[in-house]
Amino acid sequence: MAQEINLRRLVIKSFHVNSVEWGEHNDVTPDGKMTVSRELLDTLMEENKDIIEKIDIQIIQPGDHDRWTNTMMDIIPVSTKVLGILGEGITHTITGVYFMMTGVDVDGVQTYEFGSSEGNLKDKLFLNKAGTPGDNDVIISFDFLFKSHMGQDMNACTRAHGACDKFIQSYRDKLKKFKGDLCTTRNTYYDTVRPGKKRVVIIKQVAGQGAMYDTHLFGKEPSGTEGSKSIIHMGNMPVVVTPNEYRDGIIRSMQ
Amino acid sequence: MGIGPSTKETSLHHFRDPLLEVVSSDPEIDLMGIIIVGTPDAGEDKLLVGTRAAIWAECMRADGAIVSSDGWGNSDVDYTNTVYQLGIRGIPVTGLNFSGTMAQFVVTNEYLDAIVDINKNPEGIESENVGENAVDALDARKALAMLKIKMRKKEQQG
């Protein structure tokens, strides 16, 4: 029997956040405390004033889901590269809190294509799935009020994702500096060749038709938009990635 | 939010994707890679990109493929073609797709015989509730189990 061959290693170190509160600045510490501030919003608004009327941030504590939500554009983990590029080296990620990006325009039109998820959050968001927060997780709601028709415009939606990503980057920059041995859990993954075994390929068909139905790849940071490429701009052509690249957040879901 | 909030794969979903975890951790499978393919607007392009994905799989000498889909309806055109293109190339194929009671394939072909319906809503509908009908580990295990059977069958048939 041929030996398995490990091509490259990816270590994902998770740091669990226990408390999320309002604070003077955006901050997160290895002992599990996160603070959220609105101080960055002025800059983000200034950069996007032609498309966005207002950005609202809410901290949604576990169980506090009996509230209105606009349609959910994405749920995003906070992860950052510490060593190497996407797919290898070391990644730090935060567990216990996730960003939820939502949007509507000033005319009340939800930021959706076919099918939107606005309504009471406790009904509209199924928890404990791979792509959704768990019962005990905090949600940071990042809600965009777009100018008229801008919530249906591909460029405007992409820029909104960029604005949200910039906000998340302020946490990534802190998380990058955490001492690795303070992590809560550590997972090691290999891109592995198993000679002689059945060779299987996964084909993931992803969104690629326009605003709110786009998929970005190859961001500089895990699940990030900076430096990322739209699959629409790549002609929706198939792209091959390694398992480790995939699990390191090479996709940012822009739908 | 694209077509089908209940099947939507968020960035968090991709980060901890159950399909990838199930396939990559199986010691009997040599996972070669993940082909990510878009869903263009125009009909001709839909057929082009899915065919290119199948050609990738053929050139990689894949013994089998699992095709998953984010969304349903219009994107089923892309999906059924990709499965067909794999099928006619002799590559055993299974997949994951939302059907429920409202989204069965409009166009079918003989290679669509092992597609797991990822519906979890009791009425089989697109509920527009985020996460409700998304792919989970059980769906992925079913698709992989069926693929193993199909690959074995092909081997036995020579």
Coordinates of C-alpha atoms in Angstrom, one line a residue:
Chain A
M1 CA 0.0 0.0 0.0
A2 CA 1.5 3.3 -1.1
Q3 CA 2.0 5.9 1.6
E4 CA 0.0 9.1 1.8
I5 CA 1.8 12.1 0.6
N6 CA 1.3 15.4 2.3
L7 CA 1.8 18.3 0.0
R8 CA 1.4 21.2 2.3
R9 CA 0.2 22.1 5.8
L10 CA -2.4 24.6 7.0
V11 CA -2.8 25.3 10.7
I12 CA -6.0 27.1 11.8
K13 CA -5.8 28.4 15.3
S14 CA -9.2 29.5 16.8
F15 CA -9.5 32.1 19.5
H16 CA -12.9 32.0 21.3
V17 CA -14.6 35.3 22.1
N18 CA -16.7 35.2 25.3
S19 CA -18.0 38.8 25.4
V20 CA -18.8 41.4 22.9
E21 CA -19.6 44.9 24.1
W22 CA -19.6 48.5 22.9
G23 CA -16.3 50.3 23.4
E24 CA -14.2 53.3 22.4
H25 CA -12.4 51.4 19.7
N26 CA -12.6 48.2 17.7
D27 CA -10.6 45.7 19.7
V28 CA -10.2 42.0 20.5
T29 CA -7.9 40.4 23.0
P30 CA -6.7 36.8 23.3
D31 CA -8.6 36.4 26.6
G32 CA -11.8 36.5 24.6
K33 CA -13.0 40.1 24.9
M34 CA -14.2 42.1 21.9
T35 CA -15.3 45.7 21.8
V36 CA -17.1 47.4 18.9
S37 CA -17.0 51.0 18.1
R38 CA -18.7 53.2 15.5
E39 CA -15.6 55.3 15.0
L40 CA -14.7 53.8 11.7
L41 CA -18.1 54.5 10.2
D42 CA -17.4 58.1 9.3
T43 CA -14.5 57.1 7.1
L44 CA -16.5 54.3 5.5
M45 CA -19.4 56.6 4.9
E46 CA -17.1 59.3 3.4
E47 CA -15.6 56.8 0.9
N48 CA -19.1 55.5 -0.1
K49 CA -21.3 58.5 0.2
D50 CA -22.4 58.3 -3.5
I51 CA -24.0 54.9 -2.9
I52 CA -24.7 54.5 0.8
E53 CA -27.0 56.6 2.9
K54 CA -26.2 55.1 6.3
I55 CA -24.4 52.1 8.0
D56 CA -25.9 50.8 11.2
I57 CA -24.1 48.4 13.5
Q58 CA -25.8 46.3 16.2
I59 CA -24.4 43.8 18.6
I60 CA -26.9 40.9 18.8
Q61 CA -26.3 38.8 21.9
P62 CA -27.2 35.1 21.9
G63 CA -30.9 34.5 22.1
D64 CA -31.7 38.2 21.4
H65 CA -33.1 37.4 17.9
D66 CA -36.6 38.6 18.2
R67 CA -35.9 41.6 16.1
W68 CA -36.2 42.9 12.5
T69 CA -33.5 42.1 10.0
N70 CA -33.0 43.3 6.4
T71 CA -32.1 40.6 3.9
M72 CA -28.9 38.8 4.8
M73 CA -26.2 39.4 2.2
D74 CA -23.6 37.3 4.0
I75 CA -22.3 35.8 7.2
I76 CA -18.6 36.3 7.6
P77 CA -16.0 34.8 10.0
V78 CA -13.1 37.0 11.2
S79 CA -10.0 35.2 10.1
T80 CA -6.5 36.4 9.2
K81 CA -3.3 35.1 7.7
V82 CA -0.4 35.0 10.2
L83 CA 2.1 33.1 8.1
G84 CA 2.1 32.2 4.4
I85 CA -0.6 32.7 1.8
L86 CA -4.2 31.3 1.6
G87 CA -4.0 27.5 1.8
E88 CA -0.8 27.1 3.7
G89 CA 0.9 28.3 6.8
I90 CA -1.0 29.6 9.8
T91 CA -4.4 31.3 10.0
H92 CA -6.0 32.8 13.1
T93 CA -9.8 32.8 13.3
I94 CA -12.3 34.0 15.9
T95 CA -15.1 31.8 17.1
G96 CA -18.1 32.9 19.2
V97 CA -18.8 36.0 17.1
Y98 CA -19.7 36.4 13.4
F99 CA -20.5 39.4 11.2
M100 CA -23.9 39.5 9.5
M101 CA -24.1 41.8 6.5
T102 CA -27.6 43.0 5.5
G103 CA -29.0 45.6 3.2
V104 CA -32.0 47.7 2.0
D105 CA -32.3 50.9 0.0
V106 CA -34.0 54.1 0.9
D107 CA -37.0 53.1 -1.1
G108 CA -37.4 50.0 1.0
V109 CA -36.1 47.6 -1.7
Q110 CA -34.2 44.8 -0.2
T111 CA -30.7 43.9 -1.5
Y112 CA -31.6 40.7 -3.1
E113 CA -32.0 39.0 -6.5
F114 CA -34.7 36.3 -6.4
G115 CA -35.7 35.5 -2.8
S116 CA -34.9 37.7 0.2
S117 CA -34.6 36.9 3.8
E118 CA -35.8 40.0 5.6
G119 CA -38.2 39.6 8.5
N120 CA -37.9 38.5 12.2
L121 CA -34.4 37.3 12.7
K122 CA -35.5 34.5 15.0
D123 CA -37.5 33.0 12.1
K124 CA -35.3 34.0 9.2
L125 CA -32.0 32.7 10.4
F126 CA -31.5 29.0 11.2
L127 CA -28.7 28.6 13.7
N128 CA -26.1 25.9 14.2
K129 CA -25.6 25.2 10.5
A130 CA -22.2 25.3 8.8
G131 CA -22.9 28.7 7.4
T132 CA -24.7 30.3 10.3
P133 CA -23.9 31.2 13.9
G134 CA -24.6 28.8 16.8
D135 CA -27.0 29.2 19.7
N136 CA -24.2 30.8 21.9
D137 CA -22.6 33.0 19.3
V138 CA -22.8 36.8 19.2
I139 CA -23.7 38.4 15.8
I140 CA -22.4 41.8 14.8
S141 CA -25.1 43.1 12.4
F142 CA -23.6 45.4 9.7
D143 CA -26.6 46.9 8.0
F144 CA -26.4 49.1 4.9
L145 CA -29.0 51.6 3.9
F146 CA -28.3 52.1 0.2
K147 CA -29.2 55.2 -1.8
S148 CA -32.1 54.7 -4.3
H149 CA -31.5 51.7 -6.6
M150 CA -27.9 51.2 -5.3
G151 CA -28.8 48.0 -3.5
Q152 CA -29.4 46.4 -6.9
D153 CA -26.2 47.7 -8.4
M154 CA -23.4 45.2 -8.8
N155 CA -20.6 47.8 -8.2
A156 CA -22.4 49.3 -5.2
C157 CA -22.9 45.9 -3.6
T158 CA -19.3 45.0 -4.2
R159 CA -18.2 48.3 -2.6
A160 CA -20.5 47.6 0.4
H161 CA -18.8 44.3 0.9
G162 CA -15.5 46.1 0.7
A163 CA -16.6 48.6 3.4
C164 CA -17.7 45.8 5.7
D165 CA -14.4 44.0 5.0
K166 CA -12.4 47.2 6.0
F167 CA -14.3 47.2 9.3
I168 CA -13.5 43.5 9.9
Q169 CA -9.8 44.2 9.0
S170 CA -9.5 46.3 12.1
Y171 CA -10.0 43.1 14.1
R172 CA -7.9 41.0 11.8
D173 CA -5.0 43.3 12.4
K174 CA -5.3 42.7 16.2
L175 CA -5.9 38.9 15.7
K176 CA -2.7 38.6 13.6
K177 CA -0.6 39.6 16.6
F178 CA -2.1 37.0 19.0
K179 CA 0.4 34.6 20.4
G180 CA -0.4 31.3 18.8
D181 CA -0.1 29.2 21.9
L182 CA -3.0 31.1 23.5
C183 CA -5.5 29.7 21.0
T184 CA -8.6 27.8 22.2
T185 CA -8.3 25.1 19.5
R186 CA -5.8 24.2 16.9
N187 CA -6.6 22.2 13.7
T188 CA -4.0 21.0 11.3
Y189 CA -4.9 20.2 7.7
Y190 CA -2.9 18.7 4.8
D191 CA -3.4 18.7 1.1
T192 CA -3.0 14.9 0.9
V193 CA -2.4 12.6 -2.1
R194 CA -3.6 9.1 -1.4
P195 CA -2.0 7.0 -4.2
G196 CA -4.0 4.1 -5.4
K197 CA -7.3 5.4 -3.9
K198 CA -10.2 6.6 -6.0
R199 CA -9.5 10.0 -7.4
V200 CA -12.4 12.3 -6.8
V201 CA -13.1 15.9 -7.7
I202 CA -15.6 18.2 -6.1
I203 CA -17.4 20.6 -8.4
K204 CA -19.0 23.6 -6.7
Q205 CA -21.4 25.6 -8.8
V206 CA -21.5 29.1 -7.3
A207 CA -23.4 32.3 -7.9
G208 CA -22.3 34.4 -10.9
Q209 CA -25.1 36.4 -12.5
G210 CA -24.7 39.9 -11.2
A211 CA -25.4 42.1 -8.1
M212 CA -26.3 40.0 -5.0
Y213 CA -25.4 36.9 -7.1
D214 CA -21.7 37.0 -7.3
T215 CA -18.8 35.0 -5.8
H216 CA -15.3 36.3 -5.1
L217 CA -12.1 34.3 -4.9
F218 CA -8.5 34.8 -4.0
G219 CA -8.8 37.6 -1.4
K220 CA -5.6 38.5 0.5
E221 CA -7.3 37.5 3.8
P222 CA -9.5 34.5 4.5
S223 CA -13.2 35.3 3.5
G224 CA -12.0 38.8 2.6
T225 CA -12.6 41.1 -0.4
E226 CA -9.3 43.0 -0.6
G227 CA -7.6 41.8 -3.8
S228 CA -10.4 39.3 -4.6
K229 CA -11.6 38.6 -8.1
S230 CA -15.2 38.2 -9.1
I231 CA -16.1 34.9 -10.8
I232 CA -18.3 37.0 -13.1
H233 CA -15.2 39.0 -14.2
M234 CA -13.5 35.7 -14.8
G235 CA -16.2 34.7 -17.3
N236 CA -17.6 32.3 -14.7
M237 CA -15.0 29.8 -16.0
P238 CA -14.0 26.9 -13.8
V239 CA -11.1 27.5 -11.4
V240 CA -9.3 24.8 -9.5
V241 CA -8.3 25.2 -5.9
T242 CA -6.8 22.8 -3.4
P243 CA -8.7 21.6 -0.3
N244 CA -6.5 23.7 1.9
E245 CA -7.1 26.8 -0.1
Y246 CA -10.8 26.2 0.1
R247 CA -10.9 25.6 3.8
D248 CA -8.7 28.7 4.4
G249 CA -11.5 31.0 3.1
I250 CA -10.7 31.4 -0.5
I251 CA -14.3 32.2 -1.3
R252 CA -16.2 35.3 -0.3
S253 CA -19.8 34.8 -1.0
M254 CA -21.1 38.0 -2.5
Q255 CA -24.7 37.0 -3.0
Chain B
M1 CA -29.0 37.5 -1.5
G2 CA -29.2 35.4 -4.6
I3 CA -31.6 32.7 -5.7
G4 CA -32.7 30.7 -2.8
P5 CA -31.8 32.2 0.6
S6 CA -32.5 28.8 2.3
T7 CA -29.7 27.1 0.3
K8 CA -27.4 30.0 0.3
E9 CA -23.8 29.2 1.1
T10 CA -22.4 32.1 3.1
S11 CA -18.7 32.9 3.4
L12 CA -18.9 31.1 6.8
H13 CA -20.3 28.0 5.1
H14 CA -17.4 27.9 2.6
F15 CA -15.0 28.3 5.5
R16 CA -16.3 25.2 7.2
D17 CA -17.8 23.4 4.3
P18 CA -19.3 20.0 5.3
L19 CA -18.9 18.5 1.8
L20 CA -15.2 19.3 1.8
E21 CA -14.7 17.9 5.3
V22 CA -16.5 14.6 4.5
V23 CA -14.7 13.9 1.2
S24 CA -11.2 15.0 2.3
S25 CA -11.3 13.0 5.5
D26 CA -12.3 9.7 3.9
P27 CA -9.2 7.5 3.8
E28 CA -10.5 5.6 0.7
I29 CA -10.7 8.8 -1.4
D30 CA -7.9 10.8 -3.0
L31 CA -9.5 14.2 -3.2
M32 CA -7.7 15.9 -6.2
G33 CA -9.2 19.4 -5.8
I34 CA -12.2 21.6 -5.9
I35 CA -13.4 23.0 -9.2
I36 CA -15.3 26.2 -8.7
V37 CA -17.6 27.2 -11.6
G38 CA -19.9 30.1 -12.0
T39 CA -23.5 30.4 -13.3
P40 CA -23.6 32.9 -16.1
D41 CA -26.7 34.6 -17.3
A42 CA -26.7 33.7 -20.9
G43 CA -27.8 30.2 -22.0
E44 CA -24.9 29.6 -24.3
D45 CA -22.4 30.5 -21.6
K46 CA -24.1 28.2 -19.1
L47 CA -23.4 25.3 -21.3
L48 CA -19.9 26.5 -22.0
V49 CA -18.7 26.8 -18.4
G50 CA -20.2 23.5 -17.2
T51 CA -18.7 21.7 -20.1
R52 CA -15.3 23.2 -19.3
A53 CA -15.6 22.0 -15.7
A54 CA -16.3 18.5 -17.0
I55 CA -13.3 18.7 -19.3
W56 CA -11.2 19.7 -16.3
A57 CA -12.4 16.6 -14.5
E58 CA -11.6 14.4 -17.6
C59 CA -8.1 15.9 -18.0
M60 CA -7.4 15.3 -14.3
R61 CA -8.4 11.7 -14.9
A62 CA -11.0 11.8 -12.2
D63 CA -12.5 8.5 -11.2
G64 CA -15.6 10.3 -9.9
A65 CA -17.1 13.7 -9.3
I66 CA -19.6 15.3 -6.8
V67 CA -21.4 18.3 -8.1
S68 CA -22.9 20.8 -5.6
S69 CA -25.1 23.8 -6.4
D70 CA -25.8 27.0 -4.6
G71 CA -29.2 28.1 -5.6
W72 CA -31.8 26.5 -7.8
G73 CA -34.3 27.3 -10.6
N74 CA -32.4 29.1 -13.4
S75 CA -29.1 27.6 -12.2
D76 CA -30.4 24.1 -12.7
V77 CA -29.8 24.5 -16.4
D78 CA -26.1 24.9 -15.6
Y79 CA -26.3 22.0 -13.1
T80 CA -27.9 19.4 -15.3
N81 CA -25.6 20.2 -18.2
T82 CA -22.5 19.8 -16.0
V83 CA -23.7 16.5 -14.7
Y84 CA -24.5 15.4 -18.3
Q85 CA -21.1 16.4 -19.6
L86 CA -19.4 14.4 -16.8
G87 CA -21.7 11.4 -17.6
I88 CA -21.0 11.3 -21.3
R89 CA -17.3 11.3 -20.5
G90 CA -17.7 8.1 -18.5
I91 CA -17.1 9.8 -15.1
P92 CA -19.3 8.5 -12.4
V93 CA -21.2 11.5 -10.9
T94 CA -23.4 12.2 -7.9
G95 CA -24.5 15.5 -6.5
L96 CA -26.3 17.8 -4.1
N97 CA -29.1 20.0 -5.2
F98 CA -32.3 21.6 -3.8
S99 CA -35.5 20.0 -5.1
G100 CA -38.1 19.8 -2.4
T101 CA -41.6 19.9 -3.7
M102 CA -41.1 23.0 -5.8
A103 CA -37.8 22.7 -7.7
Q104 CA -37.6 19.4 -9.5
F105 CA -35.4 19.5 -12.6
V106 CA -37.2 20.8 -15.6
V107 CA -34.8 19.0 -17.9
T108 CA -33.5 15.7 -16.9
N109 CA -31.0 13.2 -18.2
E110 CA -29.8 9.7 -17.4
Y111 CA -26.9 10.8 -15.3
L112 CA -29.0 12.6 -12.8
D113 CA -29.9 9.4 -11.0
A114 CA -27.8 10.0 -7.8
I115 CA -28.5 13.6 -6.8
V116 CA -29.2 14.1 -3.1
D117 CA -32.1 16.5 -2.4
I118 CA -30.8 18.9 0.2
N119 CA -34.3 20.1 1.2
K120 CA -34.9 20.0 4.9
N121 CA -38.1 22.2 5.0
P122 CA -41.1 20.0 6.1
E123 CA -43.2 21.3 3.2
G124 CA -40.3 21.0 0.7
I125 CA -40.3 24.7 -0.1
E126 CA -37.8 27.5 -0.5
S127 CA -38.6 29.1 2.9
E128 CA -36.3 32.1 2.4
N129 CA -34.9 31.2 5.9
V130 CA -31.1 31.4 5.8
G131 CA -29.4 28.1 6.6
E132 CA -32.6 26.0 6.6
N133 CA -31.9 24.0 3.4
A134 CA -28.1 24.3 3.2
V135 CA -25.9 21.3 2.6
D136 CA -25.0 19.5 5.8
A137 CA -22.6 16.6 6.6
L138 CA -25.4 13.9 6.2
D139 CA -26.1 15.2 2.7
A140 CA -22.4 15.0 1.9
R141 CA -22.1 11.5 3.2
K142 CA -25.0 10.3 1.1
A143 CA -23.5 11.8 -2.0
L144 CA -20.1 10.3 -1.3
A145 CA -21.6 6.9 -0.5
M146 CA -23.5 6.8 -3.8
L147 CA -20.4 7.9 -5.6
K148 CA -18.4 5.0 -4.2
I149 CA -21.1 2.6 -5.4
K150 CA -21.1 4.1 -8.9
M151 CA -17.3 4.0 -9.1
R152 CA -17.3 0.4 -8.0
K153 CA -19.9 -0.5 -10.5
K154 CA -18.0 1.1 -13.3
E155 CA -14.8 -0.8 -12.2
Q156 CA -16.7 -4.1 -12.1
Q157 CA -18.1 -3.5 -15.6
G158 CA -14.6 -2.7 -16.8

